[in-house]
Structure formats: structure tokens, C-alpha cells
C-alpha positions as a LaTeX table, in Angstrom:
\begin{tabular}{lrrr}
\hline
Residue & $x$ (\AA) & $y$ (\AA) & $z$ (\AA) \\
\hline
Unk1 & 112.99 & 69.51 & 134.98 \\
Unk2 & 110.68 & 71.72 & 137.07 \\
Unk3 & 110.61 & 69.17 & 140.09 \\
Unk4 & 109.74 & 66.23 & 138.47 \\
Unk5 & 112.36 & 62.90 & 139.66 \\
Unk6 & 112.74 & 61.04 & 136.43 \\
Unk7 & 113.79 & 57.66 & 137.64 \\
Unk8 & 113.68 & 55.79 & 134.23 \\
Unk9 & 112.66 & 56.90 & 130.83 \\
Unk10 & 109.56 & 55.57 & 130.65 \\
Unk11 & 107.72 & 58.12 & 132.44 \\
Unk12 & 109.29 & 61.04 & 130.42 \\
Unk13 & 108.60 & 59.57 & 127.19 \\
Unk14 & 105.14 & 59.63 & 128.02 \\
Unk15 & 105.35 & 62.94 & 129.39 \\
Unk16 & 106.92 & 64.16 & 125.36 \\
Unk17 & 104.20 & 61.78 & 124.41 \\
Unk18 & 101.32 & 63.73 & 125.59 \\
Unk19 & 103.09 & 66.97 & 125.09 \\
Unk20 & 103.16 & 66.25 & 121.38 \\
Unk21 & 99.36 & 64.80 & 121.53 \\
Unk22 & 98.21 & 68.34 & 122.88 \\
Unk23 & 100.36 & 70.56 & 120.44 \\
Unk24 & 98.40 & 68.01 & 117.68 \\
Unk25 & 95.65 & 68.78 & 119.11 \\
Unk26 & 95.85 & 72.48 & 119.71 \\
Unk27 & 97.39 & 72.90 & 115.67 \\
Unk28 & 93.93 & 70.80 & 114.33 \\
Unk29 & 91.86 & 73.25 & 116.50 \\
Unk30 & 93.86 & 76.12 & 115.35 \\
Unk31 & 93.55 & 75.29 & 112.01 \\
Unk32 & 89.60 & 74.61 & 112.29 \\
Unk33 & 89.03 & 77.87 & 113.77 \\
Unk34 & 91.04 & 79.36 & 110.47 \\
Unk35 & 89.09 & 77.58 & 108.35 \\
Unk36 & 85.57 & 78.65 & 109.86 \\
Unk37 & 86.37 & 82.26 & 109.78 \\
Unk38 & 87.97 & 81.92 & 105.98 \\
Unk39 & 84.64 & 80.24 & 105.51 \\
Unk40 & 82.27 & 82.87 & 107.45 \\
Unk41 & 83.90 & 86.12 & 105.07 \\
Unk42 & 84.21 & 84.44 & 102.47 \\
Unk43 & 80.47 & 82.83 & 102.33 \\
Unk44 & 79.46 & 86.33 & 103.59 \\
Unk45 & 80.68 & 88.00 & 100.82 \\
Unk46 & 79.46 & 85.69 & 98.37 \\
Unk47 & 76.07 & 86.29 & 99.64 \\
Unk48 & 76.44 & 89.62 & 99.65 \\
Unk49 & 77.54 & 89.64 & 95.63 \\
Unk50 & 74.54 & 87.13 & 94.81 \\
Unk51 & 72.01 & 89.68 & 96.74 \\
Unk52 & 73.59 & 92.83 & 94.64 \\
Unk53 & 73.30 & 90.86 & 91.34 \\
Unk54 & 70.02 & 89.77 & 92.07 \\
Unk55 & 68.62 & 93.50 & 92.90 \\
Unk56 & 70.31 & 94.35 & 89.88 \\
Unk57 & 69.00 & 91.92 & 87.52 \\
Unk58 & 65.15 & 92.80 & 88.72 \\
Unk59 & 65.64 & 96.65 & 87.61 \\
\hline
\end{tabular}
């Protein structure tokens, strides 16, 4: 396993157990990033509707 001597299993289970902390990690910060871009069009556009109604509504 690309060098690595594993004499016991206590060193590769921590090895799977920070492999799995980091692919937690990298799915909540995917997800995030997802969410604040859904977010940013989305609240955008909104905006963007409120502004046209509101022009419309003063003429």
C-alpha cells in the first residue's frame, strides 16, 4: 500500500479513519459551496423581480 509497512491494524484503521474524516469534510464543504451559489442566483433574481415590480408599480 504505496510504501507504507502495516505492522498491526491499528495504524491503518486510523489511516481509513482520517480518510473518511476528510471525504466528510470535503462533501460538507462541497455542499456549502452549492448552497451559497443556489443562494447568490436565486436571491439575485429575486431582487431583480422586486426592483422590476417596484418600477412598475410607480408608473
Amino acid at each position: 500500500m504505496s510504501g507504507a509497512e502495516w505492522d498491526d491494524d491499528s495504524g491503518y484503521a486510523a489511516a481509513v479513519r482520517r480518510t473518511r474524516v476528510l471525504m466528510v469534510i470535503g462533501l460538507v464543504v462541497s455542499v456549502g459551496v452549492i448552497g451559497v451559489v443556489l443562494a447568490a442566483v436565486f436571491g439575485v433574481s429575486f431582487l431583480v423581480e422586486l426592483v422590476n415590480s417596484l418600477a412598475a408599480a410607480r408608473s
